[in-house]
Coordinates of C-alpha atoms in Angstrom, one line a residue:
M220 CA 36.1 -23.7 -1.5
S221 CA 38.4 -20.9 -2.5
A222 CA 37.2 -17.4 -3.6
P223 CA 37.0 -16.8 -7.3
T224 CA 39.3 -14.3 -8.9
T225 CA 36.3 -12.5 -10.6
P226 CA 32.9 -11.8 -9.0
S227 CA 29.8 -13.2 -10.5
S228 CA 27.6 -11.0 -12.6
R229 CA 24.2 -9.7 -11.6
P230 CA 21.5 -12.4 -11.4
S231 CA 19.0 -12.5 -14.2
V232 CA 15.5 -13.3 -12.8
T233 CA 12.0 -13.3 -14.1
E234 CA 9.1 -11.3 -12.6
R235 CA 7.8 -14.5 -11.1
E236 CA 11.1 -15.5 -9.6
A237 CA 11.5 -12.0 -8.1
R238 CA 8.1 -12.2 -6.5
Q239 CA 8.9 -15.6 -5.1
V240 CA 12.1 -14.3 -3.4
A241 CA 10.0 -11.6 -1.7
E242 CA 7.3 -14.1 -0.8
D243 CA 9.8 -16.5 0.8
A244 CA 11.3 -13.7 2.9
R245 CA 8.0 -12.6 4.5
E246 CA 6.8 -14.1 7.8
Q247 CA 4.5 -16.9 6.7
H248 CA 2.4 -17.4 9.8
W249 CA 0.3 -15.3 12.2
R250 CA 1.1 -16.6 15.7
K251 CA -0.4 -13.5 17.5
P252 CA -3.5 -11.5 16.9
S253 CA -3.3 -8.4 14.7
F254 CA -5.8 -5.5 14.9
A255 CA -5.0 -4.3 11.4
K256 CA -5.2 -7.8 9.8
E257 CA -8.6 -8.3 11.4
L258 CA -9.7 -4.9 10.1
F259 CA -8.9 -5.8 6.5
L260 CA -10.9 -9.0 7.0
G261 CA -13.9 -7.0 8.0
R262 CA -13.6 -7.7 11.8
F263 CA -13.4 -4.6 14.0
R264 CA -11.5 -6.0 17.0
L265 CA -11.6 -3.0 19.3
D266 CA -10.7 -5.2 22.2
L267 CA -7.2 -5.6 20.8
I268 CA -6.5 -1.9 21.3
H269 CA -8.9 -0.7 24.0
P270 CA -8.3 0.1 26.8
H271 CA -5.2 1.7 25.4
P272 CA -2.1 -0.2 26.6
L273 CA 0.3 1.7 28.8
P274 CA 4.0 1.4 29.6
A275 CA 5.2 0.1 33.0
E276 CA 6.0 2.8 35.5
E277 CA 9.7 1.8 35.6
D278 CA 9.9 2.2 31.8
R279 CA 8.0 5.5 31.9
A280 CA 10.3 6.9 34.6
R281 CA 13.5 5.9 32.8
G282 CA 12.1 7.2 29.5
E283 CA 11.1 10.6 30.9
E284 CA 14.4 11.0 32.7
F285 CA 16.3 10.5 29.4
L286 CA 13.9 12.8 27.5
A287 CA 14.6 15.6 30.0
R288 CA 18.4 15.2 29.4
L289 CA 17.9 15.0 25.6
R290 CA 15.8 18.1 25.6
D291 CA 18.5 20.0 27.4
F292 CA 21.1 18.7 24.9
C293 CA 18.9 19.8 22.0
E294 CA 18.4 23.3 23.4
T295 CA 22.1 23.9 24.4
S296 CA 24.2 21.9 21.9
V297 CA 22.2 21.4 18.6
D298 CA 22.0 24.2 16.1
G299 CA 19.9 23.0 13.2
A300 CA 20.7 26.1 11.1
V301 CA 24.4 25.3 11.3
I302 CA 23.8 21.7 10.2
E303 CA 21.7 22.9 7.3
R304 CA 24.3 25.5 6.3
D305 CA 27.3 23.3 6.5
A306 CA 25.5 20.1 5.3
R307 CA 27.2 18.2 8.2
I308 CA 26.5 17.4 11.8
P309 CA 29.4 18.7 13.8
D310 CA 31.6 16.0 15.3
E311 CA 31.2 17.5 18.8
V312 CA 27.4 17.1 18.5
I313 CA 27.8 13.4 17.6
T314 CA 30.3 12.9 20.4
G315 CA 27.9 14.6 22.8
L316 CA 25.1 12.2 21.7
K317 CA 27.4 9.2 22.3
E318 CA 28.2 10.5 25.8
L319 CA 24.5 11.0 26.4
G320 CA 23.8 7.4 25.5
A321 CA 21.6 8.3 22.5
F322 CA 23.2 5.7 20.3
G323 CA 22.2 3.0 22.8
M324 CA 18.6 4.0 23.4
K325 CA 17.2 0.6 22.2
I326 CA 20.2 -1.5 23.5
D327 CA 19.8 -3.4 26.7
T328 CA 21.4 -2.0 29.8
K329 CA 23.5 -5.1 30.2
Y330 CA 25.4 -4.1 27.0
G331 CA 25.8 -0.5 28.1
G332 CA 22.6 0.8 26.5
L333 CA 19.7 2.7 28.0
G334 CA 17.1 0.0 27.5
L335 CA 14.3 2.4 26.5
T336 CA 11.0 1.0 25.3
Q337 CA 9.9 1.5 21.7
V338 CA 7.5 4.2 23.0
Y339 CA 10.2 6.3 24.5
Y340 CA 12.7 5.6 21.8
N341 CA 10.1 7.1 19.4
K342 CA 9.5 10.1 21.7
A343 CA 13.2 10.7 21.7
L344 CA 13.4 10.6 17.9
A345 CA 10.5 13.0 17.6
L346 CA 12.3 15.4 19.9
I347 CA 15.8 15.2 18.4
G348 CA 14.3 15.1 14.9
S349 CA 12.5 18.4 15.5
A350 CA 15.8 20.0 16.5
S351 CA 17.6 18.5 13.4
P352 CA 16.0 15.9 11.1
A353 CA 19.5 14.9 10.0
I354 CA 20.3 13.8 13.6
G355 CA 17.1 11.9 13.8
A356 CA 18.0 10.0 10.6
L357 CA 21.5 9.3 12.0
L358 CA 20.2 7.8 15.2
S359 CA 17.3 6.0 13.6
A360 CA 19.5 4.3 10.9
H361 CA 21.9 3.3 13.6
Q362 CA 19.4 1.7 15.9
S363 CA 16.3 0.8 13.9
I364 CA 17.9 -0.9 10.9
G365 CA 21.6 -0.9 11.7
V366 CA 23.6 -3.5 13.6
P367 CA 21.7 -3.4 17.0
Q368 CA 18.3 -4.4 15.9
P369 CA 19.1 -7.5 13.8
L370 CA 21.6 -8.7 16.4
K371 CA 19.0 -8.2 19.1
Q372 CA 16.6 -10.5 17.2
F373 CA 18.9 -12.9 15.3
G374 CA 22.4 -12.5 16.6
T375 CA 24.4 -15.1 18.6
Q376 CA 25.3 -14.4 22.2
E377 CA 29.0 -14.0 21.1
Q378 CA 27.9 -11.4 18.5
K379 CA 25.9 -9.5 21.0
D380 CA 28.7 -9.5 23.5
A381 CA 31.2 -8.3 20.8
F382 CA 29.2 -5.6 19.0
L383 CA 26.3 -4.3 21.1
P384 CA 28.6 -2.5 23.7
R385 CA 30.3 -0.8 20.8
C386 CA 27.0 0.3 19.3
A387 CA 25.7 1.5 22.6
R388 CA 28.5 4.0 23.3
T389 CA 31.2 4.4 20.6
D390 CA 30.5 3.0 17.2
I391 CA 28.0 4.1 14.5
S392 CA 26.3 1.5 12.4
A393 CA 24.7 1.4 8.9
F394 CA 22.5 -0.9 6.9
L395 CA 23.5 -1.7 3.3
L396 CA 21.0 -3.4 1.0
T397 CA 20.3 -1.1 -2.0
E398 CA 22.5 -1.2 -5.1
P399 CA 22.7 1.2 -8.1
D400 CA 20.4 -1.1 -10.0
V401 CA 18.5 -2.8 -7.2
G402 CA 15.9 -1.2 -5.0
S403 CA 12.8 -3.0 -3.8
D404 CA 13.7 -6.0 -6.0
P405 CA 16.3 -7.8 -4.0
A406 CA 16.2 -10.9 -6.2
R407 CA 18.6 -9.1 -8.5
L408 CA 21.1 -8.4 -5.7
A409 CA 24.6 -8.5 -7.2
T410 CA 26.9 -8.1 -4.2
T411 CA 28.4 -11.5 -3.5
A412 CA 29.8 -13.2 -0.4
V413 CA 31.9 -16.2 -1.5
P414 CA 32.8 -18.8 1.2
D415 CA 36.5 -19.3 1.7
G416 CA 37.3 -21.5 4.6
D417 CA 36.2 -19.8 7.8
E418 CA 35.6 -16.5 6.0
Y419 CA 33.5 -15.0 3.3
V420 CA 34.9 -12.7 0.5
L421 CA 32.6 -9.8 -0.3
D422 CA 32.5 -8.0 -3.7
G423 CA 30.0 -5.4 -4.8
V424 CA 28.7 -1.8 -4.6
K425 CA 26.1 -0.5 -2.3
L426 CA 24.1 2.8 -2.9
W427 CA 22.4 5.2 -0.5
T428 CA 24.2 3.8 2.6
T429 CA 22.7 6.0 5.3
N430 CA 25.4 6.6 8.0
G431 CA 27.8 4.8 5.6
V432 CA 30.2 7.7 5.4
V433 CA 30.8 7.8 9.2
A434 CA 29.9 4.3 10.1
D435 CA 32.2 1.9 12.1
L436 CA 30.1 -1.2 11.6
L437 CA 27.9 -2.2 8.7
V438 CA 25.1 -4.7 8.2
V439 CA 25.6 -5.9 4.6
M440 CA 23.3 -8.0 2.5
A441 CA 25.1 -10.1 0.0
R442 CA 24.4 -13.2 -2.1
V443 CA 26.2 -16.4 -1.1
P444 CA 26.4 -18.7 -4.1
R445 CA 25.0 -22.2 -3.6
S446 CA 27.8 -24.8 -3.3
E447 CA 28.6 -28.0 -1.5
G448 CA 28.0 -27.4 2.2
H449 CA 26.5 -23.9 1.5
Q450 CA 22.8 -23.5 0.9
G451 CA 23.5 -20.0 -0.4
G452 CA 21.0 -17.1 -0.8
I453 CA 20.9 -13.5 0.4
T454 CA 22.7 -13.4 3.7
A455 CA 23.3 -10.7 6.4
F456 CA 26.8 -9.9 7.7
V457 CA 28.4 -7.6 10.2
V458 CA 31.3 -5.9 8.5
E459 CA 34.0 -3.6 10.0
A460 CA 33.9 -0.4 8.0
A461 CA 37.6 0.0 8.3
A462 CA 38.3 -3.5 6.8
E463 CA 40.7 -3.7 3.9
G464 CA 38.8 -3.4 0.6
V465 CA 36.0 -1.2 1.9
T466 CA 35.9 2.1 0.2
V467 CA 33.3 4.9 0.6
E468 CA 33.6 6.4 -2.9
H469 CA 31.1 9.2 -2.6
R470 CA 29.1 11.2 -0.1
N471 CA 25.6 11.8 -1.6
A472 CA 23.9 15.2 -1.5
F473 CA 20.1 15.5 -1.4
M474 CA 17.3 18.1 -1.6
G475 CA 16.7 17.7 2.1
L476 CA 18.4 16.2 5.2
R477 CA 21.6 18.0 4.1
G478 CA 23.5 16.7 7.2
L479 CA 22.8 13.1 6.2
E480 CA 26.0 11.0 6.0
N481 CA 24.8 8.9 3.1
G482 CA 27.2 7.4 0.5
V483 CA 28.3 4.9 -2.0
T484 CA 30.3 2.0 -0.6
R485 CA 32.4 -0.5 -2.6
F486 CA 33.6 -3.9 -1.4
H487 CA 36.6 -5.4 -3.1
R488 CA 37.6 -8.8 -1.8
V489 CA 36.7 -7.9 1.7
R490 CA 37.3 -10.8 4.1
V491 CA 34.6 -11.3 6.7
P492 CA 34.8 -14.0 9.4
A493 CA 32.0 -16.5 9.2
A494 CA 31.3 -15.8 12.8
H495 CA 30.1 -12.3 11.7
R496 CA 27.3 -13.8 9.6
I497 CA 23.9 -13.0 11.2
G498 CA 21.6 -16.1 11.1
P499 CA 21.9 -18.8 8.5
E500 CA 22.8 -18.4 4.8
G501 CA 19.7 -17.3 2.8
A502 CA 18.0 -15.7 5.8
G503 CA 19.1 -12.1 5.0
L504 CA 15.9 -10.8 3.5
K505 CA 13.8 -12.4 6.3
I506 CA 16.1 -10.7 8.8
A507 CA 15.7 -7.4 7.1
L508 CA 11.9 -7.6 6.8
T509 CA 11.6 -8.7 10.4
T510 CA 13.8 -5.9 11.6
L511 CA 11.7 -3.4 9.7
N512 CA 8.5 -4.6 11.4
T513 CA 9.3 -2.3 14.3
G514 CA 12.2 -0.4 12.7
R515 CA 9.7 1.4 10.4
L516 CA 8.2 3.1 13.5
S517 CA 11.1 5.5 13.6
L518 CA 9.9 7.4 10.6
P519 CA 6.4 8.2 11.8
A520 CA 8.0 9.2 15.1
M521 CA 9.9 12.0 13.3
C522 CA 6.7 12.8 11.3
V523 CA 4.9 13.3 14.6
G524 CA 7.6 15.7 15.7
A525 CA 7.3 17.6 12.4
G526 CA 3.5 17.8 12.8
K527 CA 3.9 19.3 16.3
W528 CA 6.3 21.9 15.0
C529 CA 4.0 22.7 12.0
L530 CA 1.1 23.2 14.4
K531 CA 3.1 25.4 16.7
T532 CA 4.4 27.6 13.9
A533 CA 1.0 27.8 12.1
R534 CA -0.6 28.9 15.4
E535 CA 1.9 31.6 16.3
W536 CA 2.2 32.9 12.7
S537 CA -1.5 33.0 11.9
A538 CA -2.3 34.8 15.1
A539 CA 0.3 37.5 14.5
R540 CA -0.3 38.0 10.7
E541 CA -3.4 40.1 10.0
Q542 CA -5.3 40.4 6.7
W543 CA -8.4 42.5 6.1
G544 CA -8.7 43.5 9.8
K545 CA -8.3 40.1 11.5
P546 CA -5.7 37.4 12.1
V547 CA -5.4 35.1 9.1
A548 CA -6.3 32.1 11.2
L549 CA -9.8 33.5 11.5
H550 CA -10.2 33.4 7.7
E551 CA -11.8 30.1 6.8
A552 CA -9.4 29.4 3.9
V553 CA -6.5 29.4 6.4
G554 CA -8.3 28.1 9.4
S555 CA -9.3 24.8 7.7
K556 CA -5.6 24.2 7.1
I557 CA -4.7 24.8 10.7
S558 CA -7.5 22.5 11.8
F559 CA -6.2 19.8 9.5
I560 CA -2.7 20.1 10.9
A561 CA -3.9 19.9 14.5
A562 CA -6.3 17.0 14.0
T563 CA -3.8 15.0 11.9
T564 CA -1.0 15.5 14.4
F565 CA -3.2 14.2 17.1
A566 CA -4.1 11.1 15.0
L567 CA -0.5 10.4 14.0
E568 CA 0.7 10.5 17.6
A569 CA -2.2 8.2 18.5
V570 CA -1.2 5.7 15.7
L571 CA 2.5 5.9 16.7
D572 CA 2.0 5.5 20.5
L573 CA -0.5 2.7 20.0
S574 CA 1.7 0.8 17.6
S575 CA 4.8 1.3 19.7
Q576 CA 3.2 0.2 22.9
M577 CA 1.9 -3.0 21.2
A578 CA 5.4 -3.6 20.0
D579 CA 6.7 -3.2 23.5
E580 CA 4.2 -5.7 24.9
D581 CA 4.8 -8.1 22.1
R582 CA 1.3 -9.6 22.5
N583 CA 0.2 -8.6 19.0
D584 CA 1.7 -9.1 15.5
I585 CA 2.2 -5.5 14.4
R586 CA 3.7 -6.0 11.0
I587 CA 0.7 -4.3 9.3
E588 CA 0.3 -1.7 12.0
A589 CA 3.9 -0.6 11.7
A590 CA 3.7 -0.5 7.9
L591 CA 0.5 1.5 8.1
A592 CA 2.1 3.9 10.6
K593 CA 5.0 4.5 8.2
L594 CA 2.8 4.9 5.1
Y595 CA 0.3 7.1 6.7
G596 CA 2.8 9.2 8.8
S597 CA 5.0 10.0 5.8
E598 CA 2.1 10.9 3.5
M599 CA 0.3 13.1 6.1
A600 CA 3.4 14.8 7.4
W601 CA 4.3 15.9 3.9
L602 CA 0.8 17.3 3.5
M603 CA 1.0 19.2 6.8
A604 CA 4.3 20.7 5.9
D605 CA 3.0 21.7 2.5
E606 CA 0.0 23.4 4.2
L607 CA 2.3 25.2 6.5
V608 CA 4.3 26.6 3.6
Q609 CA 1.0 27.8 2.1
I610 CA -0.1 29.4 5.3
R611 CA 3.2 31.2 5.5
G612 CA 2.9 32.4 1.9
G613 CA 6.0 33.9 0.4
R614 CA 7.8 33.5 3.8
G615 CA 7.1 29.8 3.6
F616 CA 9.1 29.6 0.3
E617 CA 11.9 31.8 1.7
T618 CA 14.8 30.2 3.5
A619 CA 15.3 30.7 7.3
A620 CA 18.7 32.2 6.6
S621 CA 17.2 34.8 4.3
L622 CA 14.4 35.6 6.7
A623 CA 16.9 36.2 9.5
A624 CA 19.1 38.3 7.2
R625 CA 16.3 40.8 6.6
G626 CA 15.2 40.9 10.3
E627 CA 12.5 38.3 10.6
R628 CA 12.2 35.1 12.6
A629 CA 14.2 32.3 11.0
V630 CA 11.4 29.8 10.4
P631 CA 12.7 26.9 8.3
A632 CA 9.3 25.9 6.8
E633 CA 10.7 25.2 3.3
Q634 CA 13.5 23.1 4.9
V635 CA 11.0 21.0 6.8
L636 CA 9.1 20.4 3.5
R637 CA 12.3 19.3 1.8
D638 CA 13.5 17.2 4.8
L639 CA 10.1 15.3 5.0
R640 CA 10.0 14.4 1.4
I641 CA 12.3 11.5 1.7
N642 CA 10.1 9.7 4.2
R643 CA 7.8 8.8 1.3
I644 CA 10.7 6.9 -0.1
F645 CA 12.8 5.8 2.9
E646 CA 12.5 2.2 4.1
G647 CA 9.9 1.3 1.5
S648 CA 8.4 3.9 -0.9
T649 CA 4.7 4.6 -0.6
E650 CA 4.1 2.4 -3.7
I651 CA 6.0 -0.5 -2.2
M652 CA 4.3 -0.1 1.1
H653 CA 0.9 -0.3 -0.6
L654 CA 1.9 -3.6 -2.2
L655 CA 3.5 -5.0 1.0
I656 CA 0.5 -4.1 3.2
A657 CA -1.9 -5.4 0.5
R658 CA -0.1 -8.7 0.4
E659 CA -0.5 -9.1 4.2
A660 CA -4.1 -7.9 4.1
V661 CA -5.2 -10.6 1.6
D662 CA -3.0 -13.3 3.3
A663 CA -6.1 -15.1 4.7
H664 CA -7.6 -15.3 1.2
L665 CA -4.4 -16.6 -0.4
S666 CA -4.0 -19.1 2.3
V667 CA -7.3 -20.8 1.6
A668 CA -7.8 -20.0 -2.1
G669 CA -4.4 -19.1 -3.5
D670 CA -4.0 -22.4 -5.3
L671 CA -7.2 -21.7 -7.3
I672 CA -5.6 -18.8 -9.1
D673 CA -2.0 -20.2 -9.3
P674 CA -1.4 -21.3 -12.9
D675 CA 1.3 -23.7 -11.8
K676 CA -0.9 -25.7 -9.5
S677 CA -2.3 -29.1 -10.6
L678 CA -6.1 -29.8 -10.9
Q679 CA -5.8 -31.9 -7.8
D680 CA -4.3 -28.9 -5.9
K681 CA -7.0 -26.6 -7.2
A682 CA -9.8 -29.0 -6.2
R683 CA -8.4 -29.3 -2.7
A684 CA -8.1 -25.5 -2.5
G685 CA -11.7 -25.1 -3.8
A686 CA -13.0 -27.3 -1.0
Q687 CA -11.0 -25.5 1.6
A688 CA -12.1 -22.1 0.3
G689 CA -15.8 -23.2 0.3
V690 CA -15.6 -23.9 4.0
F691 CA -13.8 -20.6 4.8
Y692 CA -16.1 -18.4 2.8
A693 CA -19.3 -20.1 4.0
K694 CA -18.4 -18.9 7.5
W695 CA -16.8 -15.6 6.7
L696 CA -19.0 -14.0 4.1
P697 CA -22.3 -14.0 6.2
R698 CA -20.4 -12.1 8.9
L699 CA -19.9 -9.2 6.6
V700 CA -23.6 -8.5 6.2
A701 CA -24.3 -7.0 9.7
G702 CA -22.4 -5.9 12.8
P703 CA -22.3 -3.5 15.8
G704 CA -21.8 -0.5 13.5
Q705 CA -25.5 -0.7 12.6
L706 CA -26.6 -0.5 16.2
P707 CA -27.2 3.2 17.4
G708 CA -26.0 2.5 20.9
A709 CA -22.8 0.6 20.0
Y710 CA -19.5 1.9 21.5
G711 CA -21.4 4.0 24.0
Q712 CA -18.3 4.2 26.3
F713 CA -17.0 6.8 23.8
R714 CA -20.1 9.1 24.2
H715 CA -19.3 12.1 26.4
E716 CA -19.6 15.8 25.9
V717 CA -18.3 15.1 22.4
D718 CA -19.6 11.8 21.0
L719 CA -17.0 9.6 19.2
S720 CA -19.2 6.5 19.1
P721 CA -20.6 7.3 15.6
H722 CA -17.0 7.3 14.2
L723 CA -16.3 3.8 15.7
R724 CA -19.6 2.6 14.3
Y725 CA -18.5 3.9 10.9
V726 CA -15.1 2.1 11.2
E727 CA -16.9 -1.2 11.9
R728 CA -19.2 -0.7 8.9
A729 CA -16.4 0.4 6.7
A730 CA -14.2 -2.5 7.7
R731 CA -16.9 -4.9 6.5
R732 CA -17.4 -2.9 3.3
L733 CA -13.7 -3.0 2.7
A734 CA -13.6 -6.7 3.1
R735 CA -16.5 -7.2 0.7
S736 CA -14.8 -5.0 -1.8
T737 CA -11.6 -7.0 -1.5
F738 CA -13.4 -10.3 -1.9
Y739 CA -15.3 -9.0 -5.0
A740 CA -12.1 -7.8 -6.6
M741 CA -10.4 -11.1 -6.0
S742 CA -13.3 -13.0 -7.5
R743 CA -13.4 -10.6 -10.5
W744 CA -9.7 -10.4 -11.3
Q745 CA -8.3 -13.6 -9.7
G746 CA -4.7 -14.1 -10.9
R747 CA -4.7 -10.6 -12.3
M748 CA -5.3 -9.1 -8.9
E749 CA -1.6 -8.5 -8.3
S750 CA -1.4 -6.2 -11.3
K751 CA -4.2 -4.0 -10.0
Q752 CA -1.9 -1.8 -8.0
G753 CA -4.2 1.2 -8.2
F754 CA -7.0 -0.7 -6.6
L755 CA -4.7 -2.3 -4.0
G756 CA -3.3 1.0 -3.1
R757 CA -6.8 2.5 -2.4
I758 CA -7.7 -0.6 -0.3
V759 CA -4.6 0.0 1.8
D760 CA -5.3 3.7 2.1
I761 CA -8.8 3.0 3.3
G762 CA -7.4 0.7 5.9
A763 CA -4.9 3.3 7.0
E764 CA -7.7 5.8 7.6
L765 CA -9.8 3.3 9.6
F766 CA -6.7 2.4 11.7
A767 CA -6.0 6.1 12.3
M768 CA -9.6 6.8 13.3
S769 CA -9.6 3.8 15.7
A770 CA -6.3 4.9 17.3
A771 CA -7.5 8.6 17.6
C772 CA -10.7 7.6 19.4
V773 CA -8.9 5.2 21.8
R774 CA -6.2 7.8 22.6
A775 CA -8.9 10.4 23.3
E776 CA -10.6 8.1 25.7
L777 CA -7.4 7.3 27.4
L778 CA -6.6 11.0 27.9
R779 CA -10.2 11.6 29.1
S780 CA -10.0 8.8 31.6
R781 CA -6.8 10.2 33.1
G782 CA -8.0 13.8 33.2
D783 CA -5.3 14.8 30.7
H784 CA -6.9 17.3 28.3
G785 CA -9.6 14.8 27.7
R786 CA -12.2 17.3 26.4
E787 CA -9.8 18.8 24.0
A788 CA -8.6 15.4 22.9
Y789 CA -12.2 14.3 22.1
Q790 CA -12.6 17.5 20.0
L791 CA -9.4 16.8 18.0
A792 CA -10.4 13.1 17.6
D793 CA -13.8 14.2 16.4
A794 CA -12.4 16.7 13.9
F795 CA -9.9 14.1 12.6
C796 CA -12.5 11.4 12.2
R797 CA -14.8 13.7 10.3
Q798 CA -12.0 14.7 8.0
S799 CA -10.8 11.1 7.7
R800 CA -14.3 9.8 6.8
I801 CA -14.5 12.2 3.9
R802 CA -11.2 10.8 2.6
A803 CA -12.2 7.2 3.1
E804 CA -15.5 7.7 1.2
E805 CA -13.7 9.3 -1.7
L806 CA -11.3 6.3 -1.7
F807 CA -14.3 3.9 -1.7
G808 CA -15.7 5.6 -4.7
R809 CA -12.4 5.5 -6.6
L810 CA -12.2 1.7 -6.1
W811 CA -14.6 1.3 -9.0
T812 CA -14.7 4.7 -10.6
N813 CA -11.2 5.6 -11.8
T814 CA -8.9 6.0 -14.8
D815 CA -6.7 3.0 -14.1
D816 CA -7.4 1.2 -17.5
L817 CA -7.0 4.4 -19.5
D818 CA -3.8 5.3 -17.6
R819 CA -2.3 2.0 -18.6
K820 CA -3.1 2.7 -22.3
V821 CA -1.6 6.2 -22.1
V822 CA 1.6 4.8 -20.5
K823 CA 2.1 2.2 -23.2
G824 CA 1.8 5.0 -25.7
I825 CA 4.3 7.2 -23.9
L826 CA 6.8 4.4 -23.7
S827 CA 6.4 3.6 -27.4
G828 CA 7.0 7.2 -28.4
T829 CA 3.5 8.1 -29.4
Y830 CA 3.5 11.4 -27.5
T831 CA 7.1 12.6 -27.9
W832 CA 5.7 15.6 -29.8
L833 CA 4.4 16.8 -26.4
E834 CA 7.9 17.1 -25.1
Q835 CA 9.0 19.6 -27.7
G836 CA 9.7 23.3 -26.9
I837 CA 11.9 22.8 -23.8
A838 CA 15.6 22.9 -22.9
D839 CA 16.6 19.9 -20.8
P840 CA 19.1 21.0 -18.1
S841 CA 20.1 17.3 -17.4
D842 CA 23.5 16.1 -18.8
D843 CA 23.7 13.0 -21.0
G844 CA 25.4 10.7 -18.5
P845 CA 24.0 7.1 -17.8
W846 CA 20.7 6.8 -16.0
I847 CA 22.3 4.2 -13.6
A848 CA 25.9 4.3 -12.6
D849 CA 28.2 1.4 -13.5
A850 CA 28.5 -0.8 -10.5
T851 CA 30.8 -3.5 -11.9
P852 CA 32.6 -5.2 -8.9
G853 CA 36.3 -4.5 -8.7
E854 CA 39.0 -2.5 -7.0
S855 CA 38.1 1.1 -6.2
T856 CA 39.8 3.8 -8.2
K857 CA 38.4 6.6 -6.0
E858 CA 39.5 8.4 -2.9
N859 CA 38.0 6.9 0.3
V860 CA 35.9 9.5 1.9
H861 CA 35.1 7.4 5.0
R862 CA 35.1 9.7 8.0
P863 CA 34.9 7.8 11.3
I864 CA 34.1 10.0 14.3
R865 CA 36.2 9.4 17.4

């Protein structure tokens, strides 16, 4: 078929249709065990994570060798203050990273990459991200969600041969999904890819294209219309950024990550060879979600790096700064913040390393673990940076440049706070992550009883589901009554000078309590469960705390068994678990004691204008432009600000 002269308009979909698109894109089956999935089902499978898995010696040696070279590069060639000041990573820095092989960290050596494991890739991101978060974002977007990862998992051999060597050494890649009016609701995707012989013709506008301003290769998600010989659906393509009709219309500026090369990209009748399609038509969202299963681990990696820097800065500053005759660290109000930063950094690194090593071994399904790592890491890193700003006081609010200008150490605490804020939005906002994880957490329930609460199912389907659910729950529910967490001697291998066994017993008991709470809620709300987003968010947050406690204890035992700061690791794990248990208990209480119903009533009143009187007495500094920019497909009328780096 030939390409139309005018692109199709944005699809109109119902809420149910939008949910179905997302449901169809997720991995439907669990072919491998999952620690986190079992945790949400009330089963504490410590055997899946303990003893802590370790990288092979060859992988470790290769990773450590690269980290040494990368550290030298960071210390001699990267000036984070210059990147912050100029809002741009210098071309020579990017060129140096290419020569170092940093753009090919995750690409196999046979394609010219370094072939690092997920563990060492994340360690590298933590290191480079501490020198400049903008560089960390550049490398992460290129390798975690850009061209290399989807090609590694879904590309043909011809595509790998053509593009992976370029991505390993010379070319920068970007991932383009979001549109001005489409975020986490891809069912409304408007960019089209119309088949035309052996090519597709792309039309549309993409927003927040990280790396898009400097990219050479793009992964683009576009909707292929259904037609004879074409099943259609959202599909992934590799697109040359220099192709005719591709225009980078704007470089976006943000509150943080000022060196981020993020833009608005327009496609106008861009011809893409069918050979550049990744996977079959309609598989684009599944490819994106599968890619993110491990790709999401890049964000907590940089959060770990930020936590380490916050701890170092807090320690040095609070020892030097005195108030009322002693260092501020020795005042309990400040000391508790430092303890929180140290314990949380230890736990975040434990979660990251455990999830990454499980990803490398590929013996577990880590879709929930990676999502929890992203969710928990981004939220806790933001809190740690906020506490650091508070510890620093007025100096925490002052820019590094201003501190240096008046003769003090240039500590970019306020910049780190700004830079970290996007992680709660990047690659799935906290709210979307809650829903995504909750869907996976209740998958076992929906698999056996979903038809019972589906209004579109027949009575026969419901009867069949009822029988199936009866068998499942007759076996499952009794197991939630008692477990090892009630035995005083359980998990005794974690009892040393500091005893971590009580925390693991708590995790086991809390996992069963969490599963009981989930079952009760599903029984109570049934089909309305999906609208109880406050409840689901708290369920997920409890699971995140339990996962983090488990990882912290397992990591502490690993370090103790290797004679690597074991005593101190046990102390940090103990501190973290005590803090985490307080948060978990608060969340358990808020499952049933909250203001969710009242909040919904207030919101309806706000939207209907009931409370507009409350908004009086201010001057709104916003202009009166549109809330969402016009993204009508068509030829660009703006200057192309695409800036490839050679």
